[in-house]
Short mmCIF file of C-alpha atoms in Angstrom, two decimals:
data_model
loop_
_atom_site.label_atom_id
_atom_site.label_comp_id
_atom_site.label_asym_id
_atom_site.label_seq_id
_atom_site.Cartn_x
_atom_site.Cartn_y
_atom_site.Cartn_z
CA MET A 1 1.53 -9.07 17.61
CA THR A 2 0.86 -11.55 14.96
CA SER A 3 2.69 -11.96 11.64
CA TRP A 4 1.34 -13.63 8.43
CA ARG A 5 3.02 -14.16 5.09
CA PRO A 6 0.63 -14.07 2.23
CA GLY A 7 -0.93 -17.27 1.11
CA TRP A 8 -3.33 -15.09 -0.91
CA ASP A 9 -5.85 -17.91 -1.42
CA ALA A 10 -6.24 -18.30 2.43
CA PHE A 11 -6.32 -14.56 3.49
CA PRO A 12 -7.44 -14.32 7.07
CA GLN A 13 -10.90 -12.53 6.91
CA PRO A 14 -10.29 -10.14 9.83
CA LEU A 15 -7.05 -9.00 8.25
CA LEU A 16 -8.70 -8.62 4.85
CA ASP A 17 -11.56 -6.66 6.47
CA PHE A 18 -9.19 -4.27 8.19
CA TRP A 19 -7.19 -3.67 4.94
CA THR A 20 -10.48 -2.90 3.12
CA GLU A 21 -12.08 -0.56 5.76
CA ARG A 22 -11.29 3.14 5.04
CA HIS A 23 -8.23 3.88 7.04
CA LEU A 24 -5.38 6.40 6.21
CA CYS A 25 -2.03 4.79 6.18
CA THR A 26 1.64 5.81 6.27
CA LEU A 27 4.11 4.66 3.70
CA THR A 28 7.66 4.48 4.63
CA THR A 29 10.39 4.45 1.95
CA LEU A 30 14.01 4.99 2.26
CA ARG A 31 15.85 8.12 0.86
CA PRO A 32 19.12 7.74 -1.07
CA ASP A 33 21.12 8.42 2.09
CA GLY A 34 19.18 5.63 3.99
CA ARG A 35 17.04 7.86 6.17
CA PRO A 36 13.30 6.95 6.22
CA HIS A 37 10.73 9.03 4.53
CA VAL A 38 7.25 8.53 6.11
CA VAL A 39 4.08 10.10 4.53
CA PRO A 40 0.42 9.68 4.80
CA VAL A 41 -1.10 7.85 1.86
CA GLY A 42 -4.07 5.68 0.76
CA VAL A 43 -3.08 2.01 0.42
CA ALA A 44 -5.35 -0.28 -1.58
CA LEU A 45 -4.92 -3.99 -1.26
CA ASP A 46 -5.41 -6.02 -4.45
CA VAL A 47 -6.01 -9.66 -3.64
CA GLU A 48 -6.58 -10.53 -7.24
CA GLN A 49 -3.20 -9.22 -8.28
CA ARG A 50 -1.56 -10.21 -5.02
CA CYS A 51 -0.13 -6.76 -4.26
CA ALA A 52 -1.03 -3.44 -2.72
CA TRP A 53 -1.19 -0.07 -4.60
CA VAL A 54 -0.41 3.60 -3.75
CA ILE A 55 -1.06 6.39 -6.23
CA THR A 56 1.13 9.42 -6.45
CA ASN A 57 2.79 11.99 -8.71
CA ASP A 58 5.77 10.92 -10.87
CA VAL A 59 8.06 13.47 -9.03
CA SER A 60 6.98 12.79 -5.52
CA ARG A 61 9.74 11.91 -3.03
CA LYS A 62 8.16 8.48 -2.32
CA ALA A 63 8.11 7.68 -6.06
CA ARG A 64 11.74 8.75 -6.41
CA ASN A 65 12.76 6.74 -3.47
CA VAL A 66 11.16 3.66 -4.89
CA ALA A 67 12.15 4.32 -8.48
CA GLY A 68 14.85 1.64 -8.71
CA GLY A 69 12.80 -0.76 -6.56
CA GLY A 70 13.00 -0.63 -2.79
CA VAL A 71 11.86 -1.96 0.46
CA VAL A 72 8.78 -0.28 1.84
CA ALA A 73 6.33 -0.58 4.88
CA ALA A 74 2.75 0.70 4.95
CA CYS A 75 1.00 0.94 8.31
CA GLN A 76 -2.59 1.78 9.46
CA VAL A 77 -3.94 2.31 12.93
CA ASP A 78 -7.46 2.49 14.25
CA GLY A 79 -7.37 2.90 18.03
CA GLY A 80 -5.80 -0.18 19.42
CA ARG A 81 -5.95 -2.05 16.05
CA TRP A 82 -3.11 -1.68 13.70
CA SER A 83 -1.48 -3.58 10.74
CA THR A 84 1.72 -3.07 8.84
CA LEU A 85 2.48 -4.63 5.45
CA GLU A 86 6.15 -4.97 4.27
CA GLY A 87 7.36 -5.64 0.85
CA HIS A 88 9.26 -4.52 -2.22
CA ALA A 89 7.91 -1.73 -4.36
CA THR A 90 8.28 -0.54 -7.95
CA VAL A 91 7.01 2.51 -9.65
CA VAL A 92 4.83 1.81 -12.68
CA SER A 93 3.55 4.18 -15.10
CA ASP A 94 1.84 2.14 -17.79
CA PRO A 95 -1.84 3.14 -18.26
CA ALA A 96 -3.24 -0.32 -17.41
CA SER A 97 -1.42 -0.49 -13.99
CA VAL A 98 -2.23 3.11 -13.10
CA ALA A 99 -5.89 2.48 -13.94
CA ARG A 100 -5.90 -0.60 -11.73
CA ALA A 101 -4.31 1.26 -8.87
CA CYS A 102 -6.83 4.06 -9.24
CA GLU A 103 -9.74 1.50 -9.37
CA ARG A 104 -8.55 -0.22 -6.16
CA TYR A 105 -7.94 3.24 -4.51
CA ALA A 106 -11.52 4.31 -5.45
CA SER A 107 -12.98 1.00 -3.99
CA ARG A 108 -11.45 1.82 -0.57
CA TYR A 109 -11.41 5.62 -0.44
CA ARG A 110 -12.89 7.78 -3.24
CA THR A 111 -12.44 8.29 -6.94
CA PRO A 112 -9.10 10.10 -7.41
CA ARG A 113 -9.03 13.37 -9.27
CA GLU A 114 -7.52 13.49 -12.78
CA ASN A 115 -3.77 13.73 -12.70
CA PRO A 116 -1.73 13.49 -15.91
CA THR A 117 1.45 12.96 -13.88
CA ARG A 118 0.08 10.07 -11.86
CA VAL A 119 2.01 6.93 -11.34
CA ALA A 120 1.44 3.89 -9.19
CA ILE A 121 3.59 2.27 -6.70
CA ARG A 122 3.12 -1.40 -6.69
CA ILE A 123 4.00 -3.28 -3.46
CA GLU A 124 4.73 -6.96 -3.65
CA VAL A 125 3.71 -7.79 -0.10
CA GLU A 126 6.05 -10.13 1.71
CA ARG A 127 4.53 -10.00 5.29
CA PHE A 128 1.63 -8.50 7.26
CA MET A 129 2.00 -7.81 10.95
CA SER A 130 -0.93 -6.77 13.08
CA SER A 131 -2.17 -6.35 16.65
CA SER A 132 -3.98 -9.24 18.09
CA ALA A 133 -7.26 -7.17 17.83
CA VAL A 134 -7.15 -7.55 13.94
#
């Protein structure tokens, strides 16, 4: 296992490649009682804004868990390759941020369907961990 703290101007190319390839991820948030909540999501890295994005509905459990700001982890696996990012997340609903999150999501996955209740979870990444194969 390797660990890397973002120096966004010197992002390791293999790690960047892995986080831009199309892989489904899991997002772990903490419920109010401290139990983990783990769900499949798309995570879009945004090197320009130095964060990662998840799009969701405003009433989703993950959005409610993060509403006051919270610690999260997102993980993706591809055979023997894996990587986890850890950081603090906030829910944002302003149109510019949601549009940015949707743009980044579309660049990795597909254009998301229209959703009037969409919000974005912005993750301020503090650390990446990965297998030695990444």
